[in-house]
Short mmCIF file of C-alpha atoms in Angstrom, two decimals:
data_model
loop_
_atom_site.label_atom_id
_atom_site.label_comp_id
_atom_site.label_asym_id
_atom_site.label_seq_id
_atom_site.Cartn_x
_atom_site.Cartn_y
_atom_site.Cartn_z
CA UNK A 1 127.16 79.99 78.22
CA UNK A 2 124.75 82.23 80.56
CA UNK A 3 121.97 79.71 79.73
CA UNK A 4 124.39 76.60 81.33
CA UNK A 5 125.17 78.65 84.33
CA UNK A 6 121.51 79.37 84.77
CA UNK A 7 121.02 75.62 84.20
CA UNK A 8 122.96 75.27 87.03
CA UNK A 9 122.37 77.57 89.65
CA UNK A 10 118.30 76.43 89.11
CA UNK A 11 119.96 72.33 90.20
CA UNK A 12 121.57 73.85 93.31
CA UNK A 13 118.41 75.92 94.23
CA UNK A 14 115.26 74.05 93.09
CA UNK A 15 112.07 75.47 93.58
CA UNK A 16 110.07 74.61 96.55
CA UNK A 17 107.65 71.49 96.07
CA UNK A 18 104.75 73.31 98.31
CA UNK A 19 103.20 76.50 97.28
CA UNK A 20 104.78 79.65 98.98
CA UNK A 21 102.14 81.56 101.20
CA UNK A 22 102.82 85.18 100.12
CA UNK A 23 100.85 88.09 102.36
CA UNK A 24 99.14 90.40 100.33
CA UNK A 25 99.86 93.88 101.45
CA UNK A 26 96.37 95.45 100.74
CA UNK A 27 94.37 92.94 102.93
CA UNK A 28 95.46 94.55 106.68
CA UNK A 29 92.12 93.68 107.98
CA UNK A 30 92.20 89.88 109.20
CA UNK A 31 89.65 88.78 112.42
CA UNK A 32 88.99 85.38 112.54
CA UNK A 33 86.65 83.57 114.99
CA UNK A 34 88.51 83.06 118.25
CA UNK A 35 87.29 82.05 121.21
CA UNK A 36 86.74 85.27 123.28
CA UNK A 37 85.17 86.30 120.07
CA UNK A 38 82.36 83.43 119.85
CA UNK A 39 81.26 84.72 123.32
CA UNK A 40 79.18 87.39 121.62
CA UNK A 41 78.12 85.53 118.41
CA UNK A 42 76.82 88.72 117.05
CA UNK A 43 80.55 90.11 116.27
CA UNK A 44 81.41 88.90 113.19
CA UNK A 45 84.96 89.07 112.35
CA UNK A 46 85.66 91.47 110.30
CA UNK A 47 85.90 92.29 106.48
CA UNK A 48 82.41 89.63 106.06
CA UNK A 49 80.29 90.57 103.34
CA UNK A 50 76.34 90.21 105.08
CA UNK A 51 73.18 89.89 103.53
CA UNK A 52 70.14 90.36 105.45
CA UNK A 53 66.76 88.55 103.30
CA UNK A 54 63.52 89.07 104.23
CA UNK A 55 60.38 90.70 103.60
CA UNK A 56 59.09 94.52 104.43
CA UNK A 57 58.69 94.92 107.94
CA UNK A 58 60.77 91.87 109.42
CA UNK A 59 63.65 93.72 110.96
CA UNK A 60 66.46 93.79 108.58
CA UNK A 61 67.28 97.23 109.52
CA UNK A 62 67.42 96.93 113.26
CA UNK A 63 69.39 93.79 113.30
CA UNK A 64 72.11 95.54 111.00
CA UNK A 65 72.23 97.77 113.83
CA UNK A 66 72.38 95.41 115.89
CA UNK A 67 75.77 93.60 114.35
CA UNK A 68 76.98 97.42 114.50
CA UNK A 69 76.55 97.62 118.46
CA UNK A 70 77.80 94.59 119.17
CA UNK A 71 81.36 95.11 116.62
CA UNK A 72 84.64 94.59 118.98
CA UNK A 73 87.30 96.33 118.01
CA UNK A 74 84.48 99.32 116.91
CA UNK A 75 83.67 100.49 113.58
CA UNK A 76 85.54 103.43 113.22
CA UNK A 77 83.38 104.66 110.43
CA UNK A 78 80.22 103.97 109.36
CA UNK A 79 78.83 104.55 105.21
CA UNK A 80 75.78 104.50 104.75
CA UNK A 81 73.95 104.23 101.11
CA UNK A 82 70.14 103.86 100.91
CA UNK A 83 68.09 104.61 97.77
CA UNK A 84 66.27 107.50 100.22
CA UNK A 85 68.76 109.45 101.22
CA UNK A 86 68.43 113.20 100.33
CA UNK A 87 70.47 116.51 101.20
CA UNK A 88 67.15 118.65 99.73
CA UNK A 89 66.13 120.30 102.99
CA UNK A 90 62.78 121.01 101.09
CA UNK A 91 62.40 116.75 101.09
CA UNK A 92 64.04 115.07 103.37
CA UNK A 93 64.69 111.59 103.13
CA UNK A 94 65.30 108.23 105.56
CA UNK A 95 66.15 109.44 109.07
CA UNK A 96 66.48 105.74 109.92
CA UNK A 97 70.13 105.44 110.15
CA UNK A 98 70.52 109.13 111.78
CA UNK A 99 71.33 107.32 115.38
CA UNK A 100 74.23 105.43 114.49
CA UNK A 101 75.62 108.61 113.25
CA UNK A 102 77.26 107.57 110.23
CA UNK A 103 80.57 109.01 108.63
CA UNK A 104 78.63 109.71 104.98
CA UNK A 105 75.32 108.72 103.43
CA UNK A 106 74.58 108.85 99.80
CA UNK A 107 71.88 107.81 97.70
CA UNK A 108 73.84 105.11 94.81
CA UNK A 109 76.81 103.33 95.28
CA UNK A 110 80.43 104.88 94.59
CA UNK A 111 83.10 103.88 92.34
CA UNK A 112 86.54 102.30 93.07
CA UNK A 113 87.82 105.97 93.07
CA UNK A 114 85.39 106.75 96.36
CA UNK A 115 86.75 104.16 98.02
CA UNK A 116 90.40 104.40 97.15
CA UNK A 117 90.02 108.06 98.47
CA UNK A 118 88.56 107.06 101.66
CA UNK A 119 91.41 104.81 102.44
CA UNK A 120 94.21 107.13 101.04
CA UNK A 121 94.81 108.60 104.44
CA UNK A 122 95.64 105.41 106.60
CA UNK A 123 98.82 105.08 108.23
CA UNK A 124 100.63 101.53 107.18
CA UNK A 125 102.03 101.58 110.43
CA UNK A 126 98.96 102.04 112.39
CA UNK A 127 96.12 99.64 113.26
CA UNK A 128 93.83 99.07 110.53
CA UNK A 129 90.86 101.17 110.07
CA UNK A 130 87.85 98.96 110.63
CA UNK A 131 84.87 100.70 107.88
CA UNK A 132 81.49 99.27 107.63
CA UNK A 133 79.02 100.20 104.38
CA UNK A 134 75.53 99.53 104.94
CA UNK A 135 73.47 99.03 102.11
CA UNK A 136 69.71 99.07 102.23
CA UNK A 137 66.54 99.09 100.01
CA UNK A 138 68.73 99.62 96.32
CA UNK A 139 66.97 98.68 93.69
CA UNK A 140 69.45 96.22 91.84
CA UNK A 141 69.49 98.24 88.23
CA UNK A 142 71.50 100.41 86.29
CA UNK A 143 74.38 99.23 84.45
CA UNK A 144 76.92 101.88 86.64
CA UNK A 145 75.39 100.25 89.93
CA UNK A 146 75.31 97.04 89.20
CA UNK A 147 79.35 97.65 87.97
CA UNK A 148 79.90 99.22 91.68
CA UNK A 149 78.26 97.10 93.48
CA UNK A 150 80.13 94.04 91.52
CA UNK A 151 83.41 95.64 92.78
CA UNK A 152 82.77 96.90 96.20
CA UNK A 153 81.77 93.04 97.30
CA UNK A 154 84.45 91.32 95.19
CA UNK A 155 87.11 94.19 95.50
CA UNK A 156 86.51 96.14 98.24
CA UNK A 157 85.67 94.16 100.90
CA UNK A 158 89.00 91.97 100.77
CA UNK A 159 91.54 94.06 99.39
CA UNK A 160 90.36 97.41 101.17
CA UNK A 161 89.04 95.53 104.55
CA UNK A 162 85.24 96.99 104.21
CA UNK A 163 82.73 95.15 105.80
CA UNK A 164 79.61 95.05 104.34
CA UNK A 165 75.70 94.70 104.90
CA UNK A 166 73.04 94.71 102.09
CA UNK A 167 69.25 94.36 103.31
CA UNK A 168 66.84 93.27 100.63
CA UNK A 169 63.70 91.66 100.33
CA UNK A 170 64.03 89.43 97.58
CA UNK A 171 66.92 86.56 97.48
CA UNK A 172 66.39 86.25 93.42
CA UNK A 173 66.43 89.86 92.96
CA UNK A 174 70.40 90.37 93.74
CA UNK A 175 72.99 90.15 91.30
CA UNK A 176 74.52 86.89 91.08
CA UNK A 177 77.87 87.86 92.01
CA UNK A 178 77.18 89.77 95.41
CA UNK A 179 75.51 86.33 96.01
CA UNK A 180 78.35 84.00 95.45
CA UNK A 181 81.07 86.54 97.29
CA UNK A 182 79.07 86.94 100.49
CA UNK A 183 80.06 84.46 102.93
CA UNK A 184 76.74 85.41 105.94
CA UNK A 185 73.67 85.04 105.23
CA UNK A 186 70.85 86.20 107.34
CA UNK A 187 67.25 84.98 106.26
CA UNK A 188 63.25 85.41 107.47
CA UNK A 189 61.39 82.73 106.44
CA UNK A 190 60.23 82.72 102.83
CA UNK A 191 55.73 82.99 102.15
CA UNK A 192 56.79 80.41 99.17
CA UNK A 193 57.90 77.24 100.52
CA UNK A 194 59.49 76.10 97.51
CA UNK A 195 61.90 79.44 97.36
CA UNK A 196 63.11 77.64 100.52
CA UNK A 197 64.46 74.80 98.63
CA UNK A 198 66.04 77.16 96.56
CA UNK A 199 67.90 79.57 98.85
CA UNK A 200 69.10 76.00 100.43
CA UNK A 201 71.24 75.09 97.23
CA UNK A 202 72.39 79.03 97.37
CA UNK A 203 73.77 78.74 100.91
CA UNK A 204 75.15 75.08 100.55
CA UNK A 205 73.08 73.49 102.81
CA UNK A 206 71.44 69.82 102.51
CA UNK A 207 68.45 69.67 101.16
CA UNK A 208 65.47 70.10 103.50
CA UNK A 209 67.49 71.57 106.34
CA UNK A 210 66.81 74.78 106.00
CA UNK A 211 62.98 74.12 106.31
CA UNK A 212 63.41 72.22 109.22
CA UNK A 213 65.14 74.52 111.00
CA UNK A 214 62.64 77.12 110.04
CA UNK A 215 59.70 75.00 111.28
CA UNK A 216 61.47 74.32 114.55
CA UNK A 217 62.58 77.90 115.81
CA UNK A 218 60.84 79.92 114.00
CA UNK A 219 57.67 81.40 115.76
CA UNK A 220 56.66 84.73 114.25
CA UNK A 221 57.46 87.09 111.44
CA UNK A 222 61.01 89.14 113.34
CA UNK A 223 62.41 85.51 113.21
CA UNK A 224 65.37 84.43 110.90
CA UNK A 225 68.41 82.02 110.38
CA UNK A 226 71.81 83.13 110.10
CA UNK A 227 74.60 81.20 107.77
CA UNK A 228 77.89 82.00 108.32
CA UNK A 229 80.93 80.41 106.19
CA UNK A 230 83.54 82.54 107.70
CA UNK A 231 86.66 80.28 107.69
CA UNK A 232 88.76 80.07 110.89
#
């Protein structure tokens, strides 16, 4: 008997025929491109997940600064992890970051714990905190790292509104899935012409475009090609 009236309360209230957009509470961090935005092309909307490619010397680290500087609303903090940080006062390591005053450096990448901590103080009602982690020079190795840095660009970044940049010299060299989440990409030109080819198919661009546009605007070695499949 429960079954028939069940039967029939699902005839006079059928399902919908669309699929129901449902907001997911964790994700409070939503910029898209706007207008006003585009008129400073260097402020991304934030979370993005950014990966700046490109050999010793190029400027990775400056332009990450750079995207910093130029952030509207304002990171209101700032992590920093770098394979040369150090607290030994006996040998220091990188001052490079020291001017953008950053909330915390540390030398590997955290777990989801970290980062669950760091957001366990934000007010629901409030604006949401905009965080940026900057990421340079980690080697990509260690099964631990390679776990953390898996979830901080899958996880992280969406669900906890992080916005990321990784600098790195090699394109190959970084584990697939950081790779497929990351949706700017930042590139100097390759030395091997045929890795251009390559990073082409990795971006989703037409083959041969990317070496045109290299050949046509790019003069010296502090030149590079941003990608940028941020939707809206």
């Amino acid at each position: 008997m429960p079954r028939k009236k069940e039967a029939r309360r699902a005839e006079r209230h059928p399902p919908p025929q669309v699929i129901v957009p449902y907001d997911c509470s964790d994700k409070r961090v939503k910029e898209k491109w706007t207008a006003e935005r585009a008129k400073d092309l260097a402020n991304f909307p934030s979370p993005f997940r950014m990966l700046l490619l490109g050999p010793p010397g190029g400027g990775k680290s400056t332009l990450c600064k750079n995207v910093v500087i130029h952030q509207r609303p304002r990171f209101q903090e700032v992590f920093v992890i770098h394979e040369d940080h150090s607290n030994d006062e006996a040998a220091p390591g990188t001052t490079e970051y020291d001017d953008l005053e950053p909330t915390l450096m540390m030398s590997d990448v955290p777990d989801l714990k970290f980062w669950n901590a760091v957001c366990a103080e934000d007010d629901p009602d409030k604006p949401p905190v905009k965080r940026l982690v900057i990421l340079d020079d980690l080697e990509m190795k260690g099964p631990e790292r390679l776990k953390n840095l898996q979830t901080l660009f899958r996880y992280v970044s969406s669900h906890k509104g992080f916005s990321l940049c990784l600098n790195h010299q090699n394109f190959f060299g970084l584990e697939p899935v950081i790779k497929k989440v990351s949706n700017i990409f930042v590139i100097w030109k390759p030395r091997d012409r045929d890795e251009i080819g390559r990073i082409e198919k990795r971006v989703g661009m037409e083959k041969g475009v990317l070496k045109e546009i290299f050949d046509a605007v790019t003069n010296d070695e502090h030149d590079c090609i941003c990608v940028d499949h941020t939707r809206g």
